[in-house]
Amino acid sequence: MGTKPTWANSTFVRTSLPMFGFVVICWFGLSQLVDSKLRIRSGVRGYQKVDEYDPMERMKRLASGPAVSSLQEELKTMQHEVDIHNFTYKPVPRTEDDDHHQ
């Protein structure tokens, strides 16, 4: 066997070249991920995701619909089911820590 060429023993080939290769491969992978994300986003552009996940938007949608007129009926049914003037008091059991704080 012969001796290795001098370029094979250089520090650049042993350390920097693999690092550059790693960076190029990672850059390519990230560009593919971002590209697929943009394609998916443009494909579902018609959907309003904000309305689905934002609680304030959901409340506005519910308040603007026909459910507002049935709130009075809902209140009446709840008043018939729950009698707030006639109930039995049941004390809550306390732990040892609660007894020490009093």
Short mmCIF file of N, CA, C and O in Angstrom, two decimals:
data_model
loop_
_atom_site.label_atom_id
_atom_site.label_comp_id
_atom_site.label_asym_id
_atom_site.label_seq_id
_atom_site.Cartn_x
_atom_site.Cartn_y
_atom_site.Cartn_z
N MET A 1 0.83 -1.17 0.00
CA MET A 1 0.00 0.00 0.00
C MET A 1 0.88 1.23 0.00
O MET A 1 1.92 1.27 0.62
N GLY A 2 0.36 2.23 -0.66
CA GLY A 2 1.12 3.46 -0.76
C GLY A 2 0.76 4.42 0.36
O GLY A 2 -0.08 4.15 1.20
N THR A 3 1.41 5.49 0.35
CA THR A 3 1.12 6.51 1.37
C THR A 3 -0.09 7.34 0.92
O THR A 3 -0.39 7.44 -0.26
N LYS A 4 -0.75 7.95 1.90
CA LYS A 4 -1.91 8.78 1.59
C LYS A 4 -1.44 10.07 0.97
O LYS A 4 -0.38 10.59 1.29
N PRO A 5 -2.27 10.64 0.09
CA PRO A 5 -1.91 11.96 -0.45
C PRO A 5 -1.92 13.01 0.67
O PRO A 5 -2.58 12.85 1.69
N THR A 6 -1.24 14.08 0.47
CA THR A 6 -1.13 15.10 1.51
C THR A 6 -2.46 15.81 1.77
O THR A 6 -2.72 16.25 2.88
N TRP A 7 -3.33 15.88 0.77
CA TRP A 7 -4.61 16.54 0.99
C TRP A 7 -5.51 15.72 1.91
O TRP A 7 -6.38 16.25 2.58
N ALA A 8 -5.32 14.39 1.97
CA ALA A 8 -6.15 13.54 2.82
C ALA A 8 -5.79 13.71 4.29
O ALA A 8 -6.59 13.43 5.18
N ASN A 9 -4.59 14.16 4.57
CA ASN A 9 -4.17 14.36 5.95
C ASN A 9 -4.43 15.78 6.44
O ASN A 9 -4.18 16.07 7.60
N SER A 10 -4.93 16.64 5.59
CA SER A 10 -5.09 18.03 6.00
C SER A 10 -6.26 18.18 6.98
O SER A 10 -7.21 17.40 6.99
N THR A 11 -6.18 19.19 7.82
CA THR A 11 -7.21 19.45 8.82
C THR A 11 -8.51 19.86 8.17
O THR A 11 -9.60 19.53 8.67
N PHE A 12 -8.46 20.56 7.06
CA PHE A 12 -9.67 21.00 6.36
C PHE A 12 -10.51 19.81 5.92
O PHE A 12 -11.72 19.78 6.10
N VAL A 13 -9.87 18.81 5.35
CA VAL A 13 -10.60 17.64 4.84
C VAL A 13 -11.16 16.83 6.00
O VAL A 13 -12.28 16.31 5.91
N ARG A 14 -10.47 16.75 7.10
CA ARG A 14 -10.93 15.94 8.23
C ARG A 14 -12.00 16.63 9.07
O ARG A 14 -12.84 15.96 9.64
N THR A 15 -12.00 17.94 9.17
CA THR A 15 -12.94 18.62 10.08
C THR A 15 -13.94 19.51 9.34
O THR A 15 -15.14 19.41 9.56
N SER A 16 -13.47 20.40 8.51
CA SER A 16 -14.35 21.40 7.91
C SER A 16 -15.23 20.83 6.81
O SER A 16 -16.39 21.21 6.68
N LEU A 17 -14.71 19.96 5.99
CA LEU A 17 -15.49 19.41 4.88
C LEU A 17 -16.72 18.63 5.37
O LEU A 17 -17.82 18.84 4.84
N PRO A 18 -16.60 17.76 6.38
CA PRO A 18 -17.81 17.10 6.88
C PRO A 18 -18.82 18.09 7.48
O PRO A 18 -20.04 17.92 7.34
N MET A 19 -18.31 19.15 8.11
CA MET A 19 -19.21 20.16 8.68
C MET A 19 -19.97 20.88 7.57
O MET A 19 -21.18 21.10 7.69
N PHE A 20 -19.30 21.26 6.51
CA PHE A 20 -19.97 21.90 5.38
C PHE A 20 -21.00 20.97 4.76
O PHE A 20 -22.09 21.39 4.38
N GLY A 21 -20.67 19.70 4.65
CA GLY A 21 -21.62 18.73 4.11
C GLY A 21 -22.86 18.62 5.00
O GLY A 21 -23.99 18.57 4.50
N PHE A 22 -22.65 18.60 6.31
CA PHE A 22 -23.76 18.53 7.25
C PHE A 22 -24.66 19.76 7.12
O PHE A 22 -25.89 19.65 7.11
N VAL A 23 -24.07 20.93 7.00
CA VAL A 23 -24.84 22.17 6.87
C VAL A 23 -25.65 22.16 5.58
O VAL A 23 -26.82 22.55 5.56
N VAL A 24 -25.06 21.71 4.49
CA VAL A 24 -25.77 21.69 3.20
C VAL A 24 -26.94 20.71 3.26
O VAL A 24 -28.04 21.01 2.78
N ILE A 25 -26.74 19.55 3.86
CA ILE A 25 -27.82 18.57 3.96
C ILE A 25 -28.95 19.10 4.83
O ILE A 25 -30.14 18.95 4.50
N CYS A 26 -28.60 19.74 5.96
CA CYS A 26 -29.64 20.31 6.83
C CYS A 26 -30.39 21.44 6.14
O CYS A 26 -31.61 21.57 6.28
N TRP A 27 -29.68 22.27 5.40
CA TRP A 27 -30.33 23.35 4.67
C TRP A 27 -31.33 22.80 3.67
O TRP A 27 -32.44 23.30 3.53
N PHE A 28 -30.95 21.74 2.96
CA PHE A 28 -31.83 21.12 1.98
C PHE A 28 -33.07 20.55 2.67
O PHE A 28 -34.20 20.73 2.21
N GLY A 29 -32.89 19.87 3.79
CA GLY A 29 -34.03 19.30 4.52
C GLY A 29 -34.97 20.36 5.02
O GLY A 29 -36.20 20.23 4.92
N LEU A 30 -34.43 21.44 5.58
CA LEU A 30 -35.28 22.52 6.07
C LEU A 30 -36.03 23.21 4.93
O LEU A 30 -37.20 23.59 5.08
N SER A 31 -35.37 23.38 3.79
CA SER A 31 -36.06 24.01 2.66
C SER A 31 -37.21 23.14 2.18
O SER A 31 -38.27 23.65 1.80
N GLN A 32 -37.05 21.82 2.23
CA GLN A 32 -38.14 20.93 1.84
C GLN A 32 -39.30 21.02 2.83
O GLN A 32 -40.47 21.04 2.42
N LEU A 33 -39.00 21.09 4.12
CA LEU A 33 -40.06 21.21 5.13
C LEU A 33 -40.83 22.51 4.98
O LEU A 33 -42.06 22.53 5.03
N VAL A 34 -40.12 23.62 4.79
CA VAL A 34 -40.78 24.91 4.66
C VAL A 34 -41.61 24.96 3.39
O VAL A 34 -42.73 25.48 3.37
N ASP A 35 -41.09 24.38 2.32
CA ASP A 35 -41.83 24.36 1.06
C ASP A 35 -43.12 23.56 1.19
O ASP A 35 -44.18 23.99 0.72
N SER A 36 -43.06 22.42 1.85
CA SER A 36 -44.28 21.62 2.02
C SER A 36 -45.27 22.33 2.94
O SER A 36 -46.48 22.26 2.73
N LYS A 37 -44.77 23.05 3.95
CA LYS A 37 -45.66 23.81 4.84
C LYS A 37 -46.38 24.91 4.06
O LYS A 37 -47.58 25.13 4.24
N LEU A 38 -45.66 25.60 3.17
CA LEU A 38 -46.28 26.65 2.37
C LEU A 38 -47.31 26.08 1.40
O LEU A 38 -48.36 26.69 1.16
N ARG A 39 -47.02 24.91 0.84
CA ARG A 39 -47.99 24.29 -0.07
C ARG A 39 -49.26 23.89 0.67
O ARG A 39 -50.36 24.07 0.17
N ILE A 40 -49.10 23.36 1.88
CA ILE A 40 -50.28 22.99 2.67
C ILE A 40 -51.08 24.22 3.05
O ILE A 40 -52.31 24.24 2.99
N ARG A 41 -50.38 25.28 3.45
CA ARG A 41 -51.07 26.51 3.85
C ARG A 41 -51.85 27.10 2.69
O ARG A 41 -52.96 27.58 2.86
N SER A 42 -51.27 27.08 1.49
CA SER A 42 -52.00 27.63 0.35
C SER A 42 -53.16 26.72 -0.05
O SER A 42 -54.14 27.19 -0.62
N GLY A 43 -53.07 25.44 0.26
CA GLY A 43 -54.15 24.52 -0.08
C GLY A 43 -55.36 24.67 0.81
O GLY A 43 -56.48 24.42 0.39
N VAL A 44 -55.17 25.09 2.05
CA VAL A 44 -56.29 25.25 2.98
C VAL A 44 -56.57 26.72 3.26
O VAL A 44 -57.04 27.08 4.32
N ARG A 45 -56.29 27.55 2.29
CA ARG A 45 -56.47 28.99 2.49
C ARG A 45 -57.92 29.37 2.76
O ARG A 45 -58.21 30.32 3.45
N GLY A 46 -58.88 28.61 2.24
CA GLY A 46 -60.28 28.95 2.41
C GLY A 46 -60.79 28.75 3.83
O GLY A 46 -61.78 29.33 4.22
N TYR A 47 -60.11 27.93 4.61
CA TYR A 47 -60.57 27.66 5.96
C TYR A 47 -60.09 28.76 6.91
O TYR A 47 -58.97 29.21 6.84
N GLN A 48 -60.96 29.16 7.79
CA GLN A 48 -60.60 30.17 8.78
C GLN A 48 -60.27 29.46 10.09
O GLN A 48 -61.13 29.17 10.90
N LYS A 49 -59.00 29.18 10.30
CA LYS A 49 -58.59 28.48 11.51
C LYS A 49 -58.71 29.36 12.74
O LYS A 49 -58.86 28.88 13.84
N VAL A 50 -58.65 30.66 12.56
CA VAL A 50 -58.74 31.57 13.71
C VAL A 50 -60.10 31.44 14.35
O VAL A 50 -60.23 31.43 15.58
N ASP A 51 -61.14 31.33 13.55
CA ASP A 51 -62.49 31.20 14.09
C ASP A 51 -62.65 29.92 14.90
O ASP A 51 -63.39 29.88 15.88
N GLU A 52 -61.97 28.86 14.50
CA GLU A 52 -62.11 27.59 15.20
C GLU A 52 -61.39 27.59 16.53
O GLU A 52 -61.86 26.99 17.49
N TYR A 53 -60.23 28.24 16.62
CA TYR A 53 -59.41 28.14 17.82
C TYR A 53 -59.55 29.33 18.76
O TYR A 53 -59.17 29.23 19.91
N ASP A 54 -60.06 30.45 18.31
CA ASP A 54 -60.14 31.63 19.15
C ASP A 54 -61.46 31.61 19.91
O ASP A 54 -62.53 31.64 19.31
N PRO A 55 -61.43 31.57 21.25
CA PRO A 55 -62.68 31.50 22.01
C PRO A 55 -63.55 32.75 21.85
O PRO A 55 -64.77 32.65 21.87
N MET A 56 -62.94 33.91 21.69
CA MET A 56 -63.73 35.12 21.53
C MET A 56 -64.52 35.08 20.21
O MET A 56 -65.69 35.49 20.17
N GLU A 57 -63.90 34.60 19.15
CA GLU A 57 -64.59 34.49 17.88
C GLU A 57 -65.74 33.49 17.98
O GLU A 57 -66.81 33.70 17.42
N ARG A 58 -65.53 32.41 18.71
CA ARG A 58 -66.57 31.41 18.87
C ARG A 58 -67.75 32.00 19.64
O ARG A 58 -68.91 31.76 19.31
N MET A 59 -67.46 32.80 20.68
CA MET A 59 -68.53 33.42 21.45
C MET A 59 -69.30 34.43 20.61
O MET A 59 -70.52 34.52 20.70
N LYS A 60 -68.59 35.19 19.76
CA LYS A 60 -69.27 36.14 18.89
C LYS A 60 -70.20 35.42 17.92
O LYS A 60 -71.31 35.87 17.65
N ARG A 61 -69.72 34.30 17.38
CA ARG A 61 -70.53 33.53 16.45
C ARG A 61 -71.78 32.97 17.13
O ARG A 61 -72.87 32.99 16.58
N LEU A 62 -71.61 32.48 18.38
CA LEU A 62 -72.76 31.96 19.10
C LEU A 62 -73.73 33.06 19.49
O LEU A 62 -74.95 32.87 19.47
N ALA A 63 -73.20 34.24 19.84
CA ALA A 63 -74.07 35.34 20.25
C ALA A 63 -74.85 35.91 19.07
O ALA A 63 -75.96 36.42 19.23
N SER A 64 -74.30 35.84 17.88
CA SER A 64 -74.98 36.42 16.72
C SER A 64 -76.01 35.48 16.12
O SER A 64 -76.82 35.90 15.31
N GLY A 65 -76.00 34.22 16.52
CA GLY A 65 -76.92 33.25 15.94
C GLY A 65 -78.26 33.24 16.63
O GLY A 65 -78.57 34.07 17.48
N PRO A 66 -79.12 32.30 16.28
CA PRO A 66 -80.45 32.21 16.86
C PRO A 66 -80.45 31.73 18.30
O PRO A 66 -81.48 31.70 18.95
N ALA A 67 -79.31 31.34 18.85
CA ALA A 67 -79.25 30.84 20.22
C ALA A 67 -79.55 31.93 21.23
O ALA A 67 -79.89 31.64 22.37
N VAL A 68 -79.45 33.19 20.86
CA VAL A 68 -79.69 34.29 21.79
C VAL A 68 -81.15 34.32 22.22
O VAL A 68 -81.47 34.57 23.38
N SER A 69 -82.05 34.05 21.33
CA SER A 69 -83.47 34.08 21.67
C SER A 69 -83.84 32.94 22.61
O SER A 69 -84.81 33.04 23.35
N SER A 70 -83.11 31.84 22.60
CA SER A 70 -83.44 30.72 23.45
C SER A 70 -82.77 30.80 24.82
O SER A 70 -82.94 29.90 25.63
N LEU A 71 -82.04 31.85 25.11
CA LEU A 71 -81.44 31.99 26.43
C LEU A 71 -82.51 32.18 27.51
O LEU A 71 -82.36 31.68 28.62
N GLN A 72 -83.55 32.88 27.17
CA GLN A 72 -84.65 33.07 28.13
C GLN A 72 -85.28 31.71 28.47
O GLN A 72 -85.56 31.42 29.63
N GLU A 73 -85.48 30.88 27.45
CA GLU A 73 -86.05 29.56 27.68
C GLU A 73 -85.11 28.68 28.49
O GLU A 73 -85.53 27.93 29.37
N GLU A 74 -83.83 28.79 28.22
CA GLU A 74 -82.84 28.02 28.96
C GLU A 74 -82.82 28.43 30.42
O GLU A 74 -82.71 27.59 31.32
N LEU A 75 -82.95 29.73 30.70
CA LEU A 75 -83.00 30.21 32.07
C LEU A 75 -84.22 29.66 32.80
O LEU A 75 -84.13 29.22 33.96
N LYS A 76 -85.36 29.64 32.14
CA LYS A 76 -86.58 29.12 32.76
C LYS A 76 -86.45 27.63 33.09
O LYS A 76 -86.85 27.18 34.16
N THR A 77 -85.88 26.86 32.16
CA THR A 77 -85.72 25.43 32.43
C THR A 77 -84.73 25.18 33.56
O THR A 77 -84.94 24.30 34.40
N MET A 78 -83.69 25.98 33.64
CA MET A 78 -82.72 25.82 34.73
C MET A 78 -83.33 26.21 36.07
O MET A 78 -83.05 25.60 37.10
N GLN A 79 -84.18 27.24 36.09
CA GLN A 79 -84.84 27.65 37.33
C GLN A 79 -85.81 26.59 37.82
O GLN A 79 -86.00 26.41 39.02
N HIS A 80 -86.42 25.86 36.91
CA HIS A 80 -87.33 24.78 37.31
C HIS A 80 -86.56 23.57 37.81
O HIS A 80 -87.02 22.87 38.71
N GLU A 81 -85.40 23.32 37.27
CA GLU A 81 -84.61 22.16 37.68
C GLU A 81 -83.88 22.40 39.00
O GLU A 81 -83.76 21.49 39.82
N VAL A 82 -83.36 23.60 39.22
CA VAL A 82 -82.58 23.89 40.41
C VAL A 82 -83.34 24.88 41.28
O VAL A 82 -83.66 25.98 40.84
N ASP A 83 -83.59 24.48 42.51
CA ASP A 83 -84.27 25.36 43.45
C ASP A 83 -83.22 25.94 44.40
O ASP A 83 -82.71 25.23 45.27
N ILE A 84 -82.89 27.20 44.22
CA ILE A 84 -81.82 27.79 45.03
C ILE A 84 -82.30 28.24 46.40
O ILE A 84 -81.51 28.57 47.27
N HIS A 85 -83.62 28.22 46.65
CA HIS A 85 -84.15 28.65 47.94
C HIS A 85 -84.34 27.48 48.89
O HIS A 85 -84.53 27.68 50.09
N ASN A 86 -84.32 26.26 48.41
CA ASN A 86 -84.54 25.10 49.25
C ASN A 86 -83.41 24.09 48.99
O ASN A 86 -83.44 23.36 48.01
N PHE A 87 -82.44 24.07 49.87
CA PHE A 87 -81.33 23.14 49.70
C PHE A 87 -80.86 22.71 51.08
O PHE A 87 -81.18 23.34 52.10
N THR A 88 -80.11 21.63 51.14
CA THR A 88 -79.54 21.15 52.41
C THR A 88 -78.06 21.49 52.42
O THR A 88 -77.35 21.33 51.42
N TYR A 89 -77.61 21.95 53.56
CA TYR A 89 -76.21 22.35 53.71
C TYR A 89 -75.39 21.11 54.02
O TYR A 89 -75.68 20.36 54.96
N LYS A 90 -74.36 20.89 53.23
CA LYS A 90 -73.45 19.78 53.45
C LYS A 90 -72.06 20.35 53.64
O LYS A 90 -71.49 20.92 52.71
N PRO A 91 -71.49 20.23 54.82
CA PRO A 91 -70.16 20.80 55.05
C PRO A 91 -69.09 20.04 54.26
O PRO A 91 -69.20 18.84 54.03
N VAL A 92 -68.09 20.77 53.88
CA VAL A 92 -67.00 20.20 53.12
C VAL A 92 -65.99 19.61 54.10
O VAL A 92 -65.61 20.27 55.08
N PRO A 93 -65.56 18.37 53.90
CA PRO A 93 -64.56 17.81 54.81
C PRO A 93 -63.24 18.57 54.70
O PRO A 93 -62.80 18.94 53.61
N ARG A 94 -62.63 18.81 55.84
CA ARG A 94 -61.38 19.57 55.87
C ARG A 94 -60.21 18.63 56.12
O ARG A 94 -60.34 17.62 56.79
N THR A 95 -59.08 19.03 55.60
CA THR A 95 -57.85 18.27 55.84
C THR A 95 -57.15 18.81 57.07
O THR A 95 -57.53 19.84 57.63
N GLU A 96 -56.10 18.16 57.48
CA GLU A 96 -55.34 18.61 58.66
C GLU A 96 -54.69 19.97 58.40
O GLU A 96 -54.59 20.78 59.31
N ASP A 97 -54.26 20.21 57.18
CA ASP A 97 -53.62 21.50 56.87
C ASP A 97 -54.62 22.64 57.01
O ASP A 97 -54.27 23.72 57.47
N ASP A 98 -55.88 22.41 56.63
CA ASP A 98 -56.89 23.46 56.75
C ASP A 98 -57.19 23.78 58.22
O ASP A 98 -57.46 24.90 58.59
N ASP A 99 -57.14 22.76 59.08
CA ASP A 99 -57.40 22.97 60.50
C ASP A 99 -56.31 23.82 61.15
O ASP A 99 -56.58 24.61 62.05
N HIS A 100 -55.08 23.69 60.72
CA HIS A 100 -53.97 24.44 61.31
C HIS A 100 -54.00 25.91 60.92
O HIS A 100 -53.48 26.74 61.64
N HIS A 101 -54.58 26.24 59.79
CA HIS A 101 -54.56 27.63 59.33
C HIS A 101 -55.63 28.48 60.00
O HIS A 101 -55.62 29.69 59.90
N GLN A 102 -56.59 27.89 60.67
CA GLN A 102 -57.67 28.68 61.26
C GLN A 102 -57.30 29.27 62.59
O GLN A 102 -56.62 29.06 63.39
#
